[in-house]
Each structure stands twice: as C-alpha cells, then as structure tokens.
XYZ file of N, CA and C in Angstrom:
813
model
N 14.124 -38.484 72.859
C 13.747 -38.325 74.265
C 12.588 -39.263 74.587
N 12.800 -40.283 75.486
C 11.534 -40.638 76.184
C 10.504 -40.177 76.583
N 9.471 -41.043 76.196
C 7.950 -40.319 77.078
C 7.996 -39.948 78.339
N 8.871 -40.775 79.120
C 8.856 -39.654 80.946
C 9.350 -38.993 80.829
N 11.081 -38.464 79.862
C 11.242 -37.371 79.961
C 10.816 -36.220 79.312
N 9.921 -36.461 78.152
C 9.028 -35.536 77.518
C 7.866 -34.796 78.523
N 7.206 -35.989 79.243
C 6.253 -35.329 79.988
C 6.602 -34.860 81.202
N 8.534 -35.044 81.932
C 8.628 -34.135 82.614
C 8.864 -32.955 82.036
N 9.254 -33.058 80.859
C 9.460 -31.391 80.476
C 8.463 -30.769 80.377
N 7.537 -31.345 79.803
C 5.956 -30.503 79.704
C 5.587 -29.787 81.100
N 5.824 -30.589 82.035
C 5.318 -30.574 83.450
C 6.451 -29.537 83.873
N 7.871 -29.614 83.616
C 8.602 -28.210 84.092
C 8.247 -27.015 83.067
N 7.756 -27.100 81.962
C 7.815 -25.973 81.420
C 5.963 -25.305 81.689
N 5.528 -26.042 82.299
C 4.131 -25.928 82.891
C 4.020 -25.300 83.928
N 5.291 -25.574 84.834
C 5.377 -25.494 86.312
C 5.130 -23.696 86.819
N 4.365 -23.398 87.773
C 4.066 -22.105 88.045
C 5.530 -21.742 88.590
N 5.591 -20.393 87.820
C 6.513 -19.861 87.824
C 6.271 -18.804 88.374
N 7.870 -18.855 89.439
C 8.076 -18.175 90.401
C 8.082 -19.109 91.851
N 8.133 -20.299 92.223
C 7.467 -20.647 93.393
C 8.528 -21.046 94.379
N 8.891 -20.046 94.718
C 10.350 -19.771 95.812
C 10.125 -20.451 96.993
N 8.932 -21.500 97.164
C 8.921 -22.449 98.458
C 9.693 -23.574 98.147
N 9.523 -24.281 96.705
C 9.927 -25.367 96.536
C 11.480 -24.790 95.524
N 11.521 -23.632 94.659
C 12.753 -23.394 93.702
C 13.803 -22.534 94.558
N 13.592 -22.023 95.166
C 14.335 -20.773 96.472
C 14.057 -19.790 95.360
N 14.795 -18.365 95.798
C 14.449 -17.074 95.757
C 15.241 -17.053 94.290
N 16.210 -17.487 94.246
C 16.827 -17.408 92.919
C 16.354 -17.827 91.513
N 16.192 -19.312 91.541
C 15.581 -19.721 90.955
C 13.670 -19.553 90.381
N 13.631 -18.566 91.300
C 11.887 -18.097 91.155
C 12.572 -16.694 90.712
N 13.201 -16.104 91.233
C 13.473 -14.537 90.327
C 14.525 -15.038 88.897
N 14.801 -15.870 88.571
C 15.199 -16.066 87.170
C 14.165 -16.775 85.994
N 12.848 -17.383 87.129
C 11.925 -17.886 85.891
C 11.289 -16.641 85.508
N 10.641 -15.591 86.242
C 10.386 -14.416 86.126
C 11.067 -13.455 85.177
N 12.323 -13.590 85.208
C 13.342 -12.451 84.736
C 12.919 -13.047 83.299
N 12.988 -14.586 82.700
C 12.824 -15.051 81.865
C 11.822 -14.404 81.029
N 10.866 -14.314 81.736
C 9.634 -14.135 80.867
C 9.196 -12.336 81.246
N 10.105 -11.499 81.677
C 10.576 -10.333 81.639
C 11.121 -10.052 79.780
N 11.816 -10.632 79.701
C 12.573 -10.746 78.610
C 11.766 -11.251 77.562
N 10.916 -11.970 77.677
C 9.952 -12.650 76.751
C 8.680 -11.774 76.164
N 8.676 -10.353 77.405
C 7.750 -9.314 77.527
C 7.993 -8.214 76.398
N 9.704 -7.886 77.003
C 10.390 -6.701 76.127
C 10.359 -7.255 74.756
N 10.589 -8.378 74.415
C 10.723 -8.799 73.164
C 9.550 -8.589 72.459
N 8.033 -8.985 72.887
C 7.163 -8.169 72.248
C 6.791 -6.715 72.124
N 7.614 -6.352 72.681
C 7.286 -4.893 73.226
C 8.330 -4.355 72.369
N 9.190 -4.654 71.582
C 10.512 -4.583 70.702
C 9.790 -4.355 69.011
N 9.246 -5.907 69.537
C 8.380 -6.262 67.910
C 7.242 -5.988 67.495
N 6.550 -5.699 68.663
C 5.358 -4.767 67.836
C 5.143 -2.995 68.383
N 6.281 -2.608 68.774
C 6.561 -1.432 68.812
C 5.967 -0.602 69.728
N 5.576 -1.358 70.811
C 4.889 -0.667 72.012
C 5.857 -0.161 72.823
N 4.849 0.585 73.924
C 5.523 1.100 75.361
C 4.874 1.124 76.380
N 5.917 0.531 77.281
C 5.817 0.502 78.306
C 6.027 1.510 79.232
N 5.468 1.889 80.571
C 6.155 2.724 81.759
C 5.891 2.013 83.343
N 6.838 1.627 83.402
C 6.366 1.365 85.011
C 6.855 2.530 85.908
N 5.718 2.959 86.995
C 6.426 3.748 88.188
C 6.413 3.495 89.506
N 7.655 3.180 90.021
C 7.885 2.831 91.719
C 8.220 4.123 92.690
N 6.721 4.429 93.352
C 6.895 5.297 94.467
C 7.091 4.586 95.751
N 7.124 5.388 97.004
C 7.075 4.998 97.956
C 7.789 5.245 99.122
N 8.298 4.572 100.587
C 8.936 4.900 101.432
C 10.512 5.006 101.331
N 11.053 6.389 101.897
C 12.401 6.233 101.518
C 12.765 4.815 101.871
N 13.646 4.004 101.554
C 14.565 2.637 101.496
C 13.501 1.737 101.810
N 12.427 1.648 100.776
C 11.285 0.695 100.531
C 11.660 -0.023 99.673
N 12.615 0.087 98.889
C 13.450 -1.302 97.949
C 13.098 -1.128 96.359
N 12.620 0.281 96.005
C 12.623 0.817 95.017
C 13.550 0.544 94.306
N 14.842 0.895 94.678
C 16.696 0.425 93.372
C 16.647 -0.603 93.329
N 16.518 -1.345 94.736
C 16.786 -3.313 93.846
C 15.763 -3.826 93.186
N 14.387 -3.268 93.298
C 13.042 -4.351 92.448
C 13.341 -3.777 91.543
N 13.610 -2.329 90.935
C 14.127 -2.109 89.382
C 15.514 -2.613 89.061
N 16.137 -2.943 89.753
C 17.781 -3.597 89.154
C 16.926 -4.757 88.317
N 16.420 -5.864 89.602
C 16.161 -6.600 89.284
C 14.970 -7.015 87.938
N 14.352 -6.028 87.409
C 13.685 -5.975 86.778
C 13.671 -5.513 85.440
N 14.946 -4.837 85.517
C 15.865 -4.442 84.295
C 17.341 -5.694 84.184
N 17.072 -5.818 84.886
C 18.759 -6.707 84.736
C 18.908 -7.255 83.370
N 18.555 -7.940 82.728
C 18.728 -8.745 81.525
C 17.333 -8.307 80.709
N 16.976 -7.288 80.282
C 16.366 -6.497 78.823
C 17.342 -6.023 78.415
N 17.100 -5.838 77.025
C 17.586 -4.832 76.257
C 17.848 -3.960 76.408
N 19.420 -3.257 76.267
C 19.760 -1.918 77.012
C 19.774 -1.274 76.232
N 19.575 -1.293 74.844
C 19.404 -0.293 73.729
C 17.583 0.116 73.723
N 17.012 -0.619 74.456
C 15.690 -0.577 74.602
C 14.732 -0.722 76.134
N 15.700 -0.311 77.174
C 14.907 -0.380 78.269
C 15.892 1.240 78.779
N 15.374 1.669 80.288
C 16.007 2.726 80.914
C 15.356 2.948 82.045
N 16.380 3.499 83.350
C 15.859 3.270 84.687
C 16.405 5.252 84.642
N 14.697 5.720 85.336
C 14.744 7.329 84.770
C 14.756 7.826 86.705
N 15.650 8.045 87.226
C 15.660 8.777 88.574
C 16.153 10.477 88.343
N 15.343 11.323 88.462
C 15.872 12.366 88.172
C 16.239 13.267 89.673
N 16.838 13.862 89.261
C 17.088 14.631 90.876
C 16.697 15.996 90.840
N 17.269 16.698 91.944
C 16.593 18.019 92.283
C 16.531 18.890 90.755
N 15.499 19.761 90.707
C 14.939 20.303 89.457
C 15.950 21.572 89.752
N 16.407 21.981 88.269
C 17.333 23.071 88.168
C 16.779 24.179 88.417
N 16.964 25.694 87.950
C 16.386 27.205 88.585
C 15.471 27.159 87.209
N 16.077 26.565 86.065
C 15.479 26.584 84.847
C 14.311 25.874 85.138
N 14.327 24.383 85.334
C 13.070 23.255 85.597
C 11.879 23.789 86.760
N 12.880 24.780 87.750
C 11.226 24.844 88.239
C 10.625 25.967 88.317
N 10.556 26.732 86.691
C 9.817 27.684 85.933
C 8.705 26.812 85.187
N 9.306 25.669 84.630
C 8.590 24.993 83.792
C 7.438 24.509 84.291
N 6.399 23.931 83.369
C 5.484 23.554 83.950
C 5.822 22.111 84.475
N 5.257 21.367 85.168
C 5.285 20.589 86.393
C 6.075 19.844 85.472
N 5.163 19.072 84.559
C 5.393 17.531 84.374
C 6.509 17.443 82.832
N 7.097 18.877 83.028
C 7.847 19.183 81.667
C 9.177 18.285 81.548
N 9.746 18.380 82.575
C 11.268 17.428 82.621
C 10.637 16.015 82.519
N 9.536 15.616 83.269
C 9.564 14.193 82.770
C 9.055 13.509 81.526
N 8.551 14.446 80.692
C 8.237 14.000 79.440
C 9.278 13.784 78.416
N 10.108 14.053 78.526
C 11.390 13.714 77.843
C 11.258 12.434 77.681
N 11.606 12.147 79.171
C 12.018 10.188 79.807
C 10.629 9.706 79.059
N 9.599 9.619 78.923
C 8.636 8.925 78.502
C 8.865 7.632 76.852
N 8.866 6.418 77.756
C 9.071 5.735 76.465
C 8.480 5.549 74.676
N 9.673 6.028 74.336
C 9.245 5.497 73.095
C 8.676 4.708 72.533
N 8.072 4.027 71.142
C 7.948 2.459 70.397
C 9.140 2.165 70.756
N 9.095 0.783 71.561
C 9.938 -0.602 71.552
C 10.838 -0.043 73.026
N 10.488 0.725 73.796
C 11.235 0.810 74.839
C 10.254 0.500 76.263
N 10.993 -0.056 76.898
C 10.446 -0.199 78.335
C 11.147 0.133 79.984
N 10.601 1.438 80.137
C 10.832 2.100 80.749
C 10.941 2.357 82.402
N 11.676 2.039 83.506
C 11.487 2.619 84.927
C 11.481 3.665 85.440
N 10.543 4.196 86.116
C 10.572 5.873 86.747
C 10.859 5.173 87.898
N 12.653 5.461 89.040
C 12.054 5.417 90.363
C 12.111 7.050 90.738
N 10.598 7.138 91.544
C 10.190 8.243 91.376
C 9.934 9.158 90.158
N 9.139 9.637 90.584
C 8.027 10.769 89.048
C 7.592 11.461 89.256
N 6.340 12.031 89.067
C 5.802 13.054 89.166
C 4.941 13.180 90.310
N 4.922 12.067 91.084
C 4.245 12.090 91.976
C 5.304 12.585 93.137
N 6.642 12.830 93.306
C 7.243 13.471 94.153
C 6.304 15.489 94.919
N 5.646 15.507 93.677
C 4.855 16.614 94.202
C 4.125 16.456 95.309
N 3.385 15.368 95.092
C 2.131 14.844 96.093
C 3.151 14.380 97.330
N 4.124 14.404 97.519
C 5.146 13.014 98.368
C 6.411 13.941 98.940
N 7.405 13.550 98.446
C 8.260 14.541 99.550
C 8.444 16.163 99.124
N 8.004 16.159 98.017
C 7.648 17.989 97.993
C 6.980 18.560 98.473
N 5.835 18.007 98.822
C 4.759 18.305 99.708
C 5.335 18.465 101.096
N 5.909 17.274 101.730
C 6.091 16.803 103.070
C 7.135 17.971 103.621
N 8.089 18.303 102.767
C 9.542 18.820 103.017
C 9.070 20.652 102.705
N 8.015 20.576 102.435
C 7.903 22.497 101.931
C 8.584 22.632 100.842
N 8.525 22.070 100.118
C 9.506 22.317 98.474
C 8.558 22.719 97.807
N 7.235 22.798 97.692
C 6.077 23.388 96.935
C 4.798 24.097 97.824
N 4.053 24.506 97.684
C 3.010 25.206 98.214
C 1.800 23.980 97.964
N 0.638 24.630 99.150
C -0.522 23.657 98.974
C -1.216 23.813 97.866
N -1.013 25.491 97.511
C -1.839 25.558 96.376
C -1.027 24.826 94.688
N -0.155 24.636 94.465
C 0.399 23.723 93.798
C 0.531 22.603 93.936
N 0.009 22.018 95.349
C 0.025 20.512 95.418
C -1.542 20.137 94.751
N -2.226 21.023 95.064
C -3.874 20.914 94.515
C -3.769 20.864 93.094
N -3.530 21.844 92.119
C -3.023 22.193 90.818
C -2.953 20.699 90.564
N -1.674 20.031 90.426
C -1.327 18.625 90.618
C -2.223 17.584 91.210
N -3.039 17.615 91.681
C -3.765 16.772 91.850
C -5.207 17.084 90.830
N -5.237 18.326 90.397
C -6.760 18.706 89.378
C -5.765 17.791 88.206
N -4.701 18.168 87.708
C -3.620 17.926 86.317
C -3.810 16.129 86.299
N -2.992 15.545 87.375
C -2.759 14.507 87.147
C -3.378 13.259 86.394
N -5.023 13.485 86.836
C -5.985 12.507 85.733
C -5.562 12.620 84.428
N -5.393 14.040 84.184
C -5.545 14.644 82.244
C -4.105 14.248 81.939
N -3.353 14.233 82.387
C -1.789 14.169 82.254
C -1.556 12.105 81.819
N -2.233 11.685 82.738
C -2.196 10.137 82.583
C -3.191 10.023 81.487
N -4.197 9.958 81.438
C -4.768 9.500 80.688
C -4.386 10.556 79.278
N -4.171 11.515 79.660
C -3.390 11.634 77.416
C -2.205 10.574 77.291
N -1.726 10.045 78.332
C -0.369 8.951 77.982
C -1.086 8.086 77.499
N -2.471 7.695 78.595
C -2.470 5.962 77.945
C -3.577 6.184 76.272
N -4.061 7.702 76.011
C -4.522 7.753 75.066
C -2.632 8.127 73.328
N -1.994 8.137 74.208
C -0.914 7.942 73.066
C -0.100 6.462 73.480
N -0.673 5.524 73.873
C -0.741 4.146 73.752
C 1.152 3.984 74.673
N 0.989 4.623 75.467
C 1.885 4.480 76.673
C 1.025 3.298 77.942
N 1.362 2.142 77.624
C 0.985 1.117 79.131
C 1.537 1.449 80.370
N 0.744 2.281 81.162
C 1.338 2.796 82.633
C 0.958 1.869 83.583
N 2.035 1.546 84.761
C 1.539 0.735 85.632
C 2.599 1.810 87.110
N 1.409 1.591 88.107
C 2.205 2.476 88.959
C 1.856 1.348 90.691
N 3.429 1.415 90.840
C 3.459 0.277 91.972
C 3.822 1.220 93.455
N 3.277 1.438 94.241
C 3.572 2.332 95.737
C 4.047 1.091 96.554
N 4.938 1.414 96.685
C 6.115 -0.061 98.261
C 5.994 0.782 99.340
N 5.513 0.107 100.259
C 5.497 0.184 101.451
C 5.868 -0.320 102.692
N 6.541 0.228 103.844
C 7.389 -0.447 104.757
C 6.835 0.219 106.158
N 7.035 -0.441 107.279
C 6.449 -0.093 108.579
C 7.867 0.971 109.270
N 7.541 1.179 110.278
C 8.467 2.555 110.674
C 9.921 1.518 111.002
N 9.879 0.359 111.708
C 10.656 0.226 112.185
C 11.958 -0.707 110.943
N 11.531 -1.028 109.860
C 12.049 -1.492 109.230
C 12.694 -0.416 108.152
N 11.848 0.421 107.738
C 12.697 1.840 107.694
C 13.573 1.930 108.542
N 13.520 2.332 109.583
C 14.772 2.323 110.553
C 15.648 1.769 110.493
N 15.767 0.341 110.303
C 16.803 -0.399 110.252
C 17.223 -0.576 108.908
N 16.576 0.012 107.499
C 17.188 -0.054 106.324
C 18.189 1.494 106.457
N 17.742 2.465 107.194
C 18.285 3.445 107.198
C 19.573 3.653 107.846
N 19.250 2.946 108.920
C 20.714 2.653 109.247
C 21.959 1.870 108.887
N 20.909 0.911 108.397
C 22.196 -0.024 107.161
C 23.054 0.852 106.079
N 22.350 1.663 105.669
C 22.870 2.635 104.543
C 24.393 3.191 105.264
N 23.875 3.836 106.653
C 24.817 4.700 107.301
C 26.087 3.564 107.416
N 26.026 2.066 107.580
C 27.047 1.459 108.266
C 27.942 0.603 107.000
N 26.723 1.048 105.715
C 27.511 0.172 104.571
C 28.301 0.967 103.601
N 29.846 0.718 103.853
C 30.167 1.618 102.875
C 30.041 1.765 101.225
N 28.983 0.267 100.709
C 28.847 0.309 99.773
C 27.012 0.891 99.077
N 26.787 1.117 100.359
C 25.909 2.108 99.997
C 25.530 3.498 100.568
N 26.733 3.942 100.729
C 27.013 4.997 101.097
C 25.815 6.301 100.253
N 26.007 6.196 98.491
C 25.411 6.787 97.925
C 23.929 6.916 97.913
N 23.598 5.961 98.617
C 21.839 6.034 99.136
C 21.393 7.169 100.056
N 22.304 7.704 100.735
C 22.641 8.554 101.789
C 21.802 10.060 100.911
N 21.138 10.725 101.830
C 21.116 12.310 101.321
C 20.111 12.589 102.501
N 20.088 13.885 102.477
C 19.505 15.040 103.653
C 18.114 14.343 104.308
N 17.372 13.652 102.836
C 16.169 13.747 103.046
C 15.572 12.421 103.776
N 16.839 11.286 103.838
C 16.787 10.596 104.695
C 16.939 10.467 106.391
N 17.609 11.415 106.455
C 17.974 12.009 107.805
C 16.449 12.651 108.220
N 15.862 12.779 107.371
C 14.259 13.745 108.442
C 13.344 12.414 108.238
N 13.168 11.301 107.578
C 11.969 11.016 107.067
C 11.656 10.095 108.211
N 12.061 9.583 108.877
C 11.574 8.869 110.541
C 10.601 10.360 110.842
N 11.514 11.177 111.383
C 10.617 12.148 111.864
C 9.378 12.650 111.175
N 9.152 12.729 109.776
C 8.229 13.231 109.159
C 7.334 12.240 108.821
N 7.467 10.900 109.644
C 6.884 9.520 109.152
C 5.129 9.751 109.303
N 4.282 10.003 109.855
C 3.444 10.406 110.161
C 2.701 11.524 109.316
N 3.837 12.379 108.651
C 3.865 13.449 107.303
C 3.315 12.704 106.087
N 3.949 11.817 106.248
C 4.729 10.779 104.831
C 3.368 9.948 104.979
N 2.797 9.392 105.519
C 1.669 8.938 105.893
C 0.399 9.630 105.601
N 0.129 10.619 106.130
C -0.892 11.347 105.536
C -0.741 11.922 104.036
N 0.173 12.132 103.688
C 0.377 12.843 102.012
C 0.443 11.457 101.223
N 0.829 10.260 101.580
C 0.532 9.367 101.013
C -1.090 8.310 100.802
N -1.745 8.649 102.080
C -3.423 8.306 101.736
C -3.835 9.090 101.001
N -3.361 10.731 101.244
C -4.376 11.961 100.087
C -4.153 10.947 98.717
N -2.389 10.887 98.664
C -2.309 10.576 97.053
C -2.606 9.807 96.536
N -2.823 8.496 97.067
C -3.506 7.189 96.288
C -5.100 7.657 96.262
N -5.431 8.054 97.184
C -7.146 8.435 97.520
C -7.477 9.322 95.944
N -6.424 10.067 95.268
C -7.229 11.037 94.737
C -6.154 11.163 93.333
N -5.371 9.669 93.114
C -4.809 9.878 91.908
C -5.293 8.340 91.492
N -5.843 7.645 91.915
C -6.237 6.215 91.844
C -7.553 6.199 90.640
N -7.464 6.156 89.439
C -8.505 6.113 88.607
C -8.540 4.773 87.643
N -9.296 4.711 87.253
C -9.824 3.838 86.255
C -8.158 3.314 85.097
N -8.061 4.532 84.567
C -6.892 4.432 83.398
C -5.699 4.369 83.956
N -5.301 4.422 85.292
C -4.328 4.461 85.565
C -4.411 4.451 87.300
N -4.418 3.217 88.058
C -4.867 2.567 89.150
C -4.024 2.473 89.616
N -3.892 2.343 91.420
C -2.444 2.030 92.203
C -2.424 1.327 92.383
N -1.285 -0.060 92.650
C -1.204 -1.096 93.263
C -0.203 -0.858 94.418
N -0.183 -1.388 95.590
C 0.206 -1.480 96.734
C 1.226 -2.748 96.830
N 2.243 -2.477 97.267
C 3.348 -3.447 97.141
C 4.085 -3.540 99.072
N 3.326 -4.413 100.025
C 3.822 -4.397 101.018
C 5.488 -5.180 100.997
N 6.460 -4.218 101.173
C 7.722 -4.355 100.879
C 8.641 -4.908 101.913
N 8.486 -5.290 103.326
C 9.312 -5.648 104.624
C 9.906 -6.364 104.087
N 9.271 -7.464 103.730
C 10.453 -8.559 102.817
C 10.878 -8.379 101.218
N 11.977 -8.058 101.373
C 12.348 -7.799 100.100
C 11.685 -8.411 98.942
N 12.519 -9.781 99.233
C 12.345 -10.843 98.315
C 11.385 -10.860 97.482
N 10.778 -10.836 98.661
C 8.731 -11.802 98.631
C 7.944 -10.431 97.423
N 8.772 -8.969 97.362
C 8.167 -8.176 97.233
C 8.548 -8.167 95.886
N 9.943 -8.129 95.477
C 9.950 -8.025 94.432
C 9.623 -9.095 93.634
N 9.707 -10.036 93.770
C 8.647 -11.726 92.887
C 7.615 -11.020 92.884
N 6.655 -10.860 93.652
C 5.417 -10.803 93.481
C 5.123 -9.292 92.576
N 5.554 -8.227 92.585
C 5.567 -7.056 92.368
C 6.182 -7.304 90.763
N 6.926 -8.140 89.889
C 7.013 -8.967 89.075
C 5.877 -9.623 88.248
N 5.389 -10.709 88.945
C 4.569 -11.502 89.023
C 3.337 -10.692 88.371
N 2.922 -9.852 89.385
C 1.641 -8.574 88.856
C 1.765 -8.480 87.560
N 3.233 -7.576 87.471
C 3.488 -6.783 85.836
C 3.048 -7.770 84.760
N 3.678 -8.967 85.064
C 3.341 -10.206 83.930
C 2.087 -10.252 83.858
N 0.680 -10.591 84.800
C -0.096 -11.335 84.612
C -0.784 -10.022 84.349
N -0.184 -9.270 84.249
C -1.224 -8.185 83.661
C -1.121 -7.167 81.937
N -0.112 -8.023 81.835
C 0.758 -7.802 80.356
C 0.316 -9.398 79.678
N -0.057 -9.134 78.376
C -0.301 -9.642 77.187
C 1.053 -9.688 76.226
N 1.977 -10.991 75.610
C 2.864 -10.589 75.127
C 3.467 -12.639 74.428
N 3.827 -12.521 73.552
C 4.521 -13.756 73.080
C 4.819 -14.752 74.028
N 4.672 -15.891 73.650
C 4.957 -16.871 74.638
C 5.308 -17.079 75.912
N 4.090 -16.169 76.503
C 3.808 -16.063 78.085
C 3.465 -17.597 78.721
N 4.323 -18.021 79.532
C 3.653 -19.276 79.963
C 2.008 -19.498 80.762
N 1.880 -20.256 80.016
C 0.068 -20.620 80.515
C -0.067 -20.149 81.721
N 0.906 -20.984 82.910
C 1.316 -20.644 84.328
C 1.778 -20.083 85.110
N 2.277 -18.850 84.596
C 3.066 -18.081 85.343
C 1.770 -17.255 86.799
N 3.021 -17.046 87.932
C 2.075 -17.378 89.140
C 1.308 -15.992 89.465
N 0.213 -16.129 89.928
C -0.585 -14.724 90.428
C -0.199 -14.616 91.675
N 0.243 -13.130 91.669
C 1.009 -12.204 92.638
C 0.727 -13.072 94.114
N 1.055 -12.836 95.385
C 0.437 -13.212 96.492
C -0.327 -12.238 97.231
N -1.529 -12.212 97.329
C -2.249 -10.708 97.473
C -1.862 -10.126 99.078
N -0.893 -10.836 100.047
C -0.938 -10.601 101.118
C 0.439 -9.774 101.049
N 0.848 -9.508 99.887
C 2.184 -8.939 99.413
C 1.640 -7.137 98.385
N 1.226 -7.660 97.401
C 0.755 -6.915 95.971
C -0.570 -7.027 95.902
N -1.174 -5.901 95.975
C -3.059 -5.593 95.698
C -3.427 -4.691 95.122
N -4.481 -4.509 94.422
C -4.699 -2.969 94.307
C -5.392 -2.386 95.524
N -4.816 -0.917 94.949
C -5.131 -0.015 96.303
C -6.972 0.312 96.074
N -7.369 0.657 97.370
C -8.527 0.534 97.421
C -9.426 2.044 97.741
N -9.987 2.794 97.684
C -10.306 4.362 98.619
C -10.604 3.540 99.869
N -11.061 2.714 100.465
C -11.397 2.471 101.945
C -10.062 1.832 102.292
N -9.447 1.517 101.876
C -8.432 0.938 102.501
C -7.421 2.055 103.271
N -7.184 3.146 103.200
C -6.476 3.616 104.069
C -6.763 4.237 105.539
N -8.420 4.329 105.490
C -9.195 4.036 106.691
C -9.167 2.414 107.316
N -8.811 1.667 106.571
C -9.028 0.370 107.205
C -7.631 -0.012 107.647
N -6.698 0.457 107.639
C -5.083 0.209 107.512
C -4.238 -0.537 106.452
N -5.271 -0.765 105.677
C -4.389 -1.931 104.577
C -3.278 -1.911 103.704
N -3.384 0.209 103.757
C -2.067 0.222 103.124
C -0.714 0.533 103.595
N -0.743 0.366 104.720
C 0.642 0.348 105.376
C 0.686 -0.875 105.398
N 2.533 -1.388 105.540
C 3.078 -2.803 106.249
C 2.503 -3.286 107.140
C-alpha cells in the first residue's frame, strides 16, 4: 500500500465517528454499532456487566434505540428485558423482586425498556400503586442501585423525551400502521390526557432518584435519528473497553445531557 493510501486509512480510521452530516444516518449508526460490538467483546472477556435503562414518554423511541443497539451483539450474551403487567403472585412480592432475575450476569449486556422505575411513572400516574408506596420506592431506590453498582453491575439510565405534539403524531402512527399495531395498549389511549400527570411524576423522579452512583441522563428524542447516535455515542464515551477508537464522537449536548435538579424548573428537560 502506498503512503497516501496508508495515511488515508489512518485518517479514516481516525475519523470521528458517527458524523451523519458528512456519512448520513446509516453510515454514522454502523460506525457506532461497530464499536458497540467492540464494547460487548470486552465485556465477554473480562467478564463484566453491563445494564442499560430506557425510561420515558410513551412512543419516545425506546424499541428502536434498543433494536438498534442490540442489533449485532452477541445473542448468547446480550438481552432486551420488557416485562409486562405483574402477576397476583408478583405483586405480593417485594417491589424490585421480578426484576432481579433480568439483572446481568459476567459477560452479558443487558436492556431494561422500562424497570423499576415504572413505580415512580405510569404506576403512579394511572393509580396502579398508592402514594404511600410510591414514597417507599423512592426511600429504596438509592440502596437498591447502589448494592448493584457495589456487585460490579455498570448501570446507565437514559430518560427520552418528546414534546406533546410529537407524541401525538407517533401515537397516531401506531393506530394507522398495521405493522405496528402491537405498540397499541390501553395505556396509550390516556397518556395525551395524563400528559401534564406524566410531567410532574417525571420531575419528582429524576429530582429524587438522580445520585452520584447512578445519575440520569436526558435524551431529547423528537428526532429519532439524532437521538439514538447520540444516546449511543454517550454509552461509548463513557465505557472503557478494547480498541475504542481515539475518536469516537461526544454526544451532541443539545440532544443527550445529564439531568440536572434545576433543570426541571428551568425547562430543560422536556423537548
């Protein structure tokens, strides 16, 4: 190989990755996915775990940033954990009992959409729990995270967020697509109306689950795309792992931030 084409390769394998102005959307979510894969593989070989968790607005783009984020790992070693309504048995148990199961193993890397924070979020909103059990859950939740990251569980917890009217129009897409018909359930049909609900139970919960060991980041979601690259992007530059490129790109903060306690007085965490 020639010296120009040596030092273009240096210079493409240099190149900040992810940069969907000049590569388009594809080509920036496959340099990413790349080094997704480059992640699990250490996470394989030196026997760690991972957990990521995506809360947030119903049809805030929760299923596709985890498709996309699982797509090409290891399926003997990754898993996307959505659990549904708790049985007569599960909700005797104590809170956070069904989801400790799902909790990754050595060498697995794990998606919660939705977790345990459904207490704080539409259990709250919908009357599925009492206030005095939403409190309970909010005293628990510090001690509950931090014994994970003290049994060497890496938690990262991403909240997507969308403005009313783009909800709206993802909600209605659901209704008109017959291929996502299955997105469909009861609780979409109220959540326009309870938007304002959903709003206030969502400042309590970042306000008062947001700690040191286990911090929120804010993922403004209107644009898909833009959300899941960057919401990507984060996980990487905040993960340590085998032949991470020098360059890979830092999030765009007008997209992905951490959440702040003044910020939901200031509006920053809505769309």
């Amino acid at each position: 190989m020639g010296k120009g084409k040596k030092a273009a390769k240096r210079a493409d394998d240099d190149a900040v990755v992810g940069d969907e102005g000049n590569g388009g959307y594809k080509d920036a979510l496959y340099e990413l996915q790349v080094e997704l894969v480059k992640l699990h593989r250490h996470i394989i070989a030196n026997g760690e775990k991972l957990l990521v968790l995506l809360e947030g607005r119903d049809a805030a783009g929760k299923d596709g940033t985890i498709k996309r984020i699982m797509e090409h790992l290891s399926p003997r070693e990754s898993r996307m954990v959505a659990l549904g309504k708790p049985t007569e048995r599960e909700q005797t148990q104590w809170y956070y009992q069904r989801w400790i199961e799902h909790l990754p193993a050595g060498q697995e890397f794990v998606c919660f959409n939705r977790s345990w924070y459904n207490r704080a979020g539409v259990e709250r909103v919908m009357g599925f729990c009492t206030e005095a059990e939403v409190e309970t859950f909010f005293l628990q939740v510090p001690f509950f995270e931090q014994m994970l990251a003290q049994s060497n569980i890496k938690l990262f917890k991403y909240y997507l967020d969308i403005d009313n009217d783009e909800q709206k129009r993802r909600l209605e897409d659901r209704r008109r697509d017959p291929l996502k018909q299955w997105k469909l359930s009861p609780i979409d049909d109220v959540a326009l109306k309870h938007w304002d609900d959903y709003s206030r139970a969502r400042d309590e919960m970042l306000a008062r689950t947001h700690t040191p060991v286990a911090p929120w980041t804010i993922v403004r979601a209107n644009d898909k795309k833009h959300a899941r690259l960057n919401l990507i992007r984060d996980l990487l530059t905040r993960c340590d792992y085998e032949g991470k490129r020098a360059k890979v790109a830092l999030p765009d903060p007008n997209y992905v931030y951490p959440f702040a306690r003044a910020a939901a007085e200031d509006g920053v965490v809505s769309a």
